[in-house]
mmCIF file with all atom_site columns, C-alpha atoms in Angstrom:
data_model
loop_
_atom_site.group_PDB
_atom_site.id
_atom_site.type_symbol
_atom_site.label_atom_id
_atom_site.label_alt_id
_atom_site.label_comp_id
_atom_site.label_asym_id
_atom_site.label_entity_id
_atom_site.label_seq_id
_atom_site.pdbx_PDB_ins_code
_atom_site.Cartn_x
_atom_site.Cartn_y
_atom_site.Cartn_z
_atom_site.occupancy
_atom_site.B_iso_or_equiv
_atom_site.pdbx_formal_charge
_atom_site.auth_seq_id
_atom_site.auth_comp_id
_atom_site.auth_asym_id
_atom_site.auth_atom_id
_atom_site.pdbx_PDB_model_num
ATOM 1   C CA . MET A 1 1   ? -5.947  -25.107 6.274   1.00 0.00 ? 1   MET A CA 1
ATOM 2   C CA . GLU A 1 2   ? -5.756  -22.618 3.393   1.00 0.00 ? 2   GLU A CA 1
ATOM 3   C CA . TYR A 1 3   ? -8.342  -20.115 2.251   1.00 0.00 ? 3   TYR A CA 1
ATOM 4   C CA . PRO A 1 4   ? -7.203  -18.829 -1.117  1.00 0.00 ? 4   PRO A CA 1
ATOM 5   C CA . ILE A 1 5   ? -8.649  -15.533 -2.243  1.00 0.00 ? 5   ILE A CA 1
ATOM 6   C CA . PRO A 1 6   ? -8.934  -14.270 -5.807  1.00 0.00 ? 6   PRO A CA 1
ATOM 7   C CA . VAL A 1 7   ? -6.029  -12.015 -6.792  1.00 0.00 ? 7   VAL A CA 1
ATOM 8   C CA . ILE A 1 8   ? -5.956  -9.953  -9.960  1.00 0.00 ? 8   ILE A CA 1
ATOM 9   C CA . SER A 1 9   ? -2.410  -8.948  -10.886 1.00 0.00 ? 9   SER A CA 1
ATOM 10  C CA . VAL A 1 10  ? -1.999  -5.792  -12.932 1.00 0.00 ? 10  VAL A CA 1
ATOM 11  C CA . LYS A 1 11  ? 1.495   -6.268  -14.305 1.00 0.00 ? 11  LYS A CA 1
ATOM 12  C CA . GLY A 1 12  ? 3.902   -3.607  -13.098 1.00 0.00 ? 12  GLY A CA 1
ATOM 13  C CA . LEU A 1 13  ? 1.282   -1.768  -11.042 1.00 0.00 ? 13  LEU A CA 1
ATOM 14  C CA . CYS A 1 14  ? -0.572  -3.658  -8.312  1.00 0.00 ? 14  CYS A CA 1
ATOM 15  C CA . ASP A 1 15  ? -2.358  -6.738  -7.067  1.00 0.00 ? 15  ASP A CA 1
ATOM 16  C CA . VAL A 1 16  ? -6.067  -6.514  -6.347  1.00 0.00 ? 16  VAL A CA 1
ATOM 17  C CA . GLU A 1 17  ? -7.008  -9.013  -3.645  1.00 0.00 ? 17  GLU A CA 1
ATOM 18  C CA . ILE A 1 18  ? -10.673 -9.814  -3.165  1.00 0.00 ? 18  ILE A CA 1
ATOM 19  C CA . SER A 1 19  ? -11.674 -11.187 0.228   1.00 0.00 ? 19  SER A CA 1
ATOM 20  C CA . LEU A 1 20  ? -15.076 -11.704 1.804   1.00 0.00 ? 20  LEU A CA 1
ATOM 21  C CA . ASP A 1 21  ? -15.270 -8.286  3.437   1.00 0.00 ? 21  ASP A CA 1
ATOM 22  C CA . GLN A 1 22  ? -12.903 -6.003  1.529   1.00 0.00 ? 22  GLN A CA 1
ATOM 23  C CA . VAL A 1 23  ? -10.848 -5.377  -1.576  1.00 0.00 ? 23  VAL A CA 1
ATOM 24  C CA . THR A 1 24  ? -7.153  -4.657  -1.071  1.00 0.00 ? 24  THR A CA 1
ATOM 25  C CA . VAL A 1 25  ? -4.925  -2.971  -3.637  1.00 0.00 ? 25  VAL A CA 1
ATOM 26  C CA . SER A 1 26  ? -1.286  -3.840  -2.909  1.00 0.00 ? 26  SER A CA 1
ATOM 27  C CA . ASN A 1 27  ? 1.872   -2.397  -4.399  1.00 0.00 ? 27  ASN A CA 1
ATOM 28  C CA . LYS A 1 28  ? 5.147   -0.813  -3.364  1.00 0.00 ? 28  LYS A CA 1
ATOM 29  C CA . ARG A 1 29  ? 7.139   2.396   -3.567  1.00 0.00 ? 29  ARG A CA 1
ATOM 30  C CA . ARG A 1 30  ? 10.833  3.108   -3.273  1.00 0.00 ? 30  ARG A CA 1
ATOM 31  C CA . ARG A 1 31  ? 11.610  4.018   0.334   1.00 0.00 ? 31  ARG A CA 1
ATOM 32  C CA . LEU A 1 32  ? 13.811  7.002   -0.512  1.00 0.00 ? 32  LEU A CA 1
ATOM 33  C CA . ASP A 1 33  ? 11.078  8.454   -2.749  1.00 0.00 ? 33  ASP A CA 1
ATOM 34  C CA . THR A 1 34  ? 8.541   7.903   0.028   1.00 0.00 ? 34  THR A CA 1
ATOM 35  C CA . LEU A 1 35  ? 10.515  9.708   2.740   1.00 0.00 ? 35  LEU A CA 1
ATOM 36  C CA . GLU A 1 36  ? 9.547   13.050  1.239   1.00 0.00 ? 36  GLU A CA 1
ATOM 37  C CA . TYR A 1 37  ? 6.105   11.986  0.010   1.00 0.00 ? 37  TYR A CA 1
ATOM 38  C CA . SER A 1 38  ? 2.804   13.460  1.141   1.00 0.00 ? 38  SER A CA 1
ATOM 39  C CA . PHE A 1 39  ? -0.010  10.938  1.311   1.00 0.00 ? 39  PHE A CA 1
ATOM 40  C CA . GLU A 1 40  ? -2.667  13.640  0.911   1.00 0.00 ? 40  GLU A CA 1
ATOM 41  C CA . LYS A 1 41  ? -3.761  12.308  -2.494  1.00 0.00 ? 41  LYS A CA 1
ATOM 42  C CA . PHE A 1 42  ? -4.792  9.096   -0.744  1.00 0.00 ? 42  PHE A CA 1
ATOM 43  C CA . GLU A 1 43  ? -6.792  10.890  1.955   1.00 0.00 ? 43  GLU A CA 1
ATOM 44  C CA . GLY A 1 44  ? -9.861  8.937   2.929   1.00 0.00 ? 44  GLY A CA 1
ATOM 45  C CA . VAL A 1 45  ? -8.450  5.593   1.779   1.00 0.00 ? 45  VAL A CA 1
ATOM 46  C CA . PRO A 1 46  ? -7.218  3.507   4.716   1.00 0.00 ? 46  PRO A CA 1
ATOM 47  C CA . PHE A 1 47  ? -3.841  1.929   4.075   1.00 0.00 ? 47  PHE A CA 1
ATOM 48  C CA . GLU A 1 48  ? -1.079  -0.085  5.639   1.00 0.00 ? 48  GLU A CA 1
ATOM 49  C CA . CYS A 1 49  ? 2.654   0.177   5.048   1.00 0.00 ? 49  CYS A CA 1
ATOM 50  C CA . PHE A 1 50  ? 4.897   -2.833  5.600   1.00 0.00 ? 50  PHE A CA 1
ATOM 51  C CA . ARG A 1 51  ? 8.357   -4.220  5.016   1.00 0.00 ? 51  ARG A CA 1
ATOM 52  C CA . ILE A 1 52  ? 8.970   -6.184  1.850   1.00 0.00 ? 52  ILE A CA 1
ATOM 53  C CA . GLU A 1 53  ? 12.405  -7.699  2.395   1.00 0.00 ? 53  GLU A CA 1
ATOM 54  C CA . SER A 1 54  ? 11.760  -8.667  6.014   1.00 0.00 ? 54  SER A CA 1
ATOM 55  C CA . TYR A 1 55  ? 7.977   -8.873  5.824   1.00 0.00 ? 55  TYR A CA 1
ATOM 56  C CA . LEU A 1 56  ? 7.587   -10.860 9.019   1.00 0.00 ? 56  LEU A CA 1
ATOM 57  C CA . GLY A 1 57  ? 8.565   -7.810  11.063  1.00 0.00 ? 57  GLY A CA 1
ATOM 58  C CA . GLU A 1 58  ? 6.319   -5.136  12.500  1.00 0.00 ? 58  GLU A CA 1
ATOM 59  C CA . ASP A 1 59  ? 4.123   -3.134  10.119  1.00 0.00 ? 59  ASP A CA 1
ATOM 60  C CA . TYR A 1 60  ? 5.338   0.412   9.569   1.00 0.00 ? 60  TYR A CA 1
ATOM 61  C CA . PHE A 1 61  ? 1.833   1.822   9.486   1.00 0.00 ? 61  PHE A CA 1
ATOM 62  C CA . ASN A 1 62  ? -1.701  0.580   10.095  1.00 0.00 ? 62  ASN A CA 1
ATOM 63  C CA . ALA A 1 63  ? -4.874  1.771   11.822  1.00 0.00 ? 63  ALA A CA 1
ATOM 64  C CA . GLN A 1 64  ? -3.151  1.622   15.227  1.00 0.00 ? 64  GLN A CA 1
ATOM 65  C CA . THR A 1 65  ? -0.126  3.789   14.372  1.00 0.00 ? 65  THR A CA 1
ATOM 66  C CA . SER A 1 66  ? 0.383   7.463   13.601  1.00 0.00 ? 66  SER A CA 1
ATOM 67  C CA . MET A 1 67  ? 1.894   9.104   10.544  1.00 0.00 ? 67  MET A CA 1
ATOM 68  C CA . GLU A 1 68  ? 4.761   10.299  12.770  1.00 0.00 ? 68  GLU A CA 1
ATOM 69  C CA . GLU A 1 69  ? 5.568   6.680   13.590  1.00 0.00 ? 69  GLU A CA 1
ATOM 70  C CA . LEU A 1 70  ? 5.524   5.860   9.876   1.00 0.00 ? 70  LEU A CA 1
ATOM 71  C CA . TRP A 1 71  ? 8.051   8.617   9.096   1.00 0.00 ? 71  TRP A CA 1
ATOM 72  C CA . THR A 1 72  ? 10.321  7.524   11.959  1.00 0.00 ? 72  THR A CA 1
ATOM 73  C CA . LYS A 1 73  ? 10.242  3.873   10.892  1.00 0.00 ? 73  LYS A CA 1
ATOM 74  C CA . MET A 1 74  ? 10.869  4.762   7.230   1.00 0.00 ? 74  MET A CA 1
ATOM 75  C CA . GLU A 1 75  ? 13.876  6.905   8.141   1.00 0.00 ? 75  GLU A CA 1
ATOM 76  C CA . LYS A 1 76  ? 15.413  4.087   10.190  1.00 0.00 ? 76  LYS A CA 1
ATOM 77  C CA . SER A 1 77  ? 14.606  1.400   7.663   1.00 0.00 ? 77  SER A CA 1
ATOM 78  C CA . GLN A 1 78  ? 17.179  -0.287  5.460   1.00 0.00 ? 78  GLN A CA 1
ATOM 79  C CA . GLU A 1 79  ? 14.510  -1.537  3.036   1.00 0.00 ? 79  GLU A CA 1
ATOM 80  C CA . THR A 1 80  ? 14.875  -0.542  -0.614  1.00 0.00 ? 80  THR A CA 1
ATOM 81  C CA . SER A 1 81  ? 11.110  -0.444  -1.173  1.00 0.00 ? 81  SER A CA 1
ATOM 82  C CA . LEU A 1 82  ? 8.095   -0.437  1.114   1.00 0.00 ? 82  LEU A CA 1
ATOM 83  C CA . GLY A 1 83  ? 4.853   -2.337  0.611   1.00 0.00 ? 83  GLY A CA 1
ATOM 84  C CA . PHE A 1 84  ? 1.476   -0.626  0.670   1.00 0.00 ? 84  PHE A CA 1
ATOM 85  C CA . SER A 1 85  ? -2.012  -2.072  0.925   1.00 0.00 ? 85  SER A CA 1
ATOM 86  C CA . PHE A 1 86  ? -4.965  0.227   0.312   1.00 0.00 ? 86  PHE A CA 1
ATOM 87  C CA . LEU A 1 87  ? -8.239  -1.005  1.783   1.00 0.00 ? 87  LEU A CA 1
ATOM 88  C CA . PHE A 1 88  ? -11.643 -0.657  0.122   1.00 0.00 ? 88  PHE A CA 1
ATOM 89  C CA . GLY A 1 89  ? -15.087 -1.876  1.062   1.00 0.00 ? 89  GLY A CA 1
ATOM 90  C CA . PHE A 1 90  ? -16.372 -4.897  -0.797  1.00 0.00 ? 90  PHE A CA 1
ATOM 91  C CA . ASP A 1 91  ? -19.053 -2.724  -2.370  1.00 0.00 ? 91  ASP A CA 1
ATOM 92  C CA . THR A 1 92  ? -16.534 -0.338  -3.981  1.00 0.00 ? 92  THR A CA 1
ATOM 93  C CA . ASP A 1 93  ? -17.414 0.532   -7.555  1.00 0.00 ? 93  ASP A CA 1
ATOM 94  C CA . ALA A 1 94  ? -15.133 -1.017  -10.213 1.00 0.00 ? 94  ALA A CA 1
ATOM 95  C CA . ASP A 1 95  ? -14.614 2.374   -11.879 1.00 0.00 ? 95  ASP A CA 1
ATOM 96  C CA . ALA A 1 96  ? -13.457 3.834   -8.551  1.00 0.00 ? 96  ALA A CA 1
ATOM 97  C CA . LEU A 1 97  ? -10.822 1.077   -8.318  1.00 0.00 ? 97  LEU A CA 1
ATOM 98  C CA . TYR A 1 98  ? -9.754  1.766   -11.905 1.00 0.00 ? 98  TYR A CA 1
ATOM 99  C CA . GLN A 1 99  ? -9.379  5.489   -11.169 1.00 0.00 ? 99  GLN A CA 1
ATOM 100 C CA . PHE A 1 100 ? -7.422  4.640   -8.017  1.00 0.00 ? 100 PHE A CA 1
ATOM 101 C CA . ALA A 1 101 ? -5.071  2.390   -10.025 1.00 0.00 ? 101 ALA A CA 1
ATOM 102 C CA . LYS A 1 102 ? -4.417  5.286   -12.404 1.00 0.00 ? 102 LYS A CA 1
ATOM 103 C CA . LEU A 1 103 ? -3.614  7.496   -9.401  1.00 0.00 ? 103 LEU A CA 1
ATOM 104 C CA . LEU A 1 104 ? -1.134  4.880   -8.155  1.00 0.00 ? 104 LEU A CA 1
ATOM 105 C CA . ARG A 1 105 ? 0.690   4.931   -11.477 1.00 0.00 ? 105 ARG A CA 1
ATOM 106 C CA . ARG A 1 106 ? 0.840   8.741   -11.523 1.00 0.00 ? 106 ARG A CA 1
ATOM 107 C CA . GLU A 1 107 ? 2.201   8.746   -7.960  1.00 0.00 ? 107 GLU A CA 1
ATOM 108 C CA . GLY A 1 108 ? 5.016   6.289   -8.653  1.00 0.00 ? 108 GLY A CA 1
ATOM 109 C CA . LEU A 1 109 ? 3.692   3.172   -6.953  1.00 0.00 ? 109 LEU A CA 1
ATOM 110 C CA . PHE A 1 110 ? 4.422   -0.107  -8.707  1.00 0.00 ? 110 PHE A CA 1
ATOM 111 C CA . TYR A 1 111 ? 4.463   -3.874  -8.269  1.00 0.00 ? 111 TYR A CA 1
#
């Protein structure tokens, strides 16, 4: 059984996935650029980090892991790029998502 959800693709930047209870903004970043990256500009926005090339493996970061675990997993990884999903409530204002997409572009995240 499949439950397709609406996905808005913003070419070169992100996918916006709209589910029943949340909006997810997905994209990626080069792993080597991310090793030295501070996620402070995304403070307050829950996110997950996952493998792209071997996406069936364990997530690098989610609500159950620490930032230290993320750094360790990124350092050991052989992935070229890492996937990121930023999680928003379903009631998030459209302008807030637009401003967040602009932040993603400034910070070097892409799709």
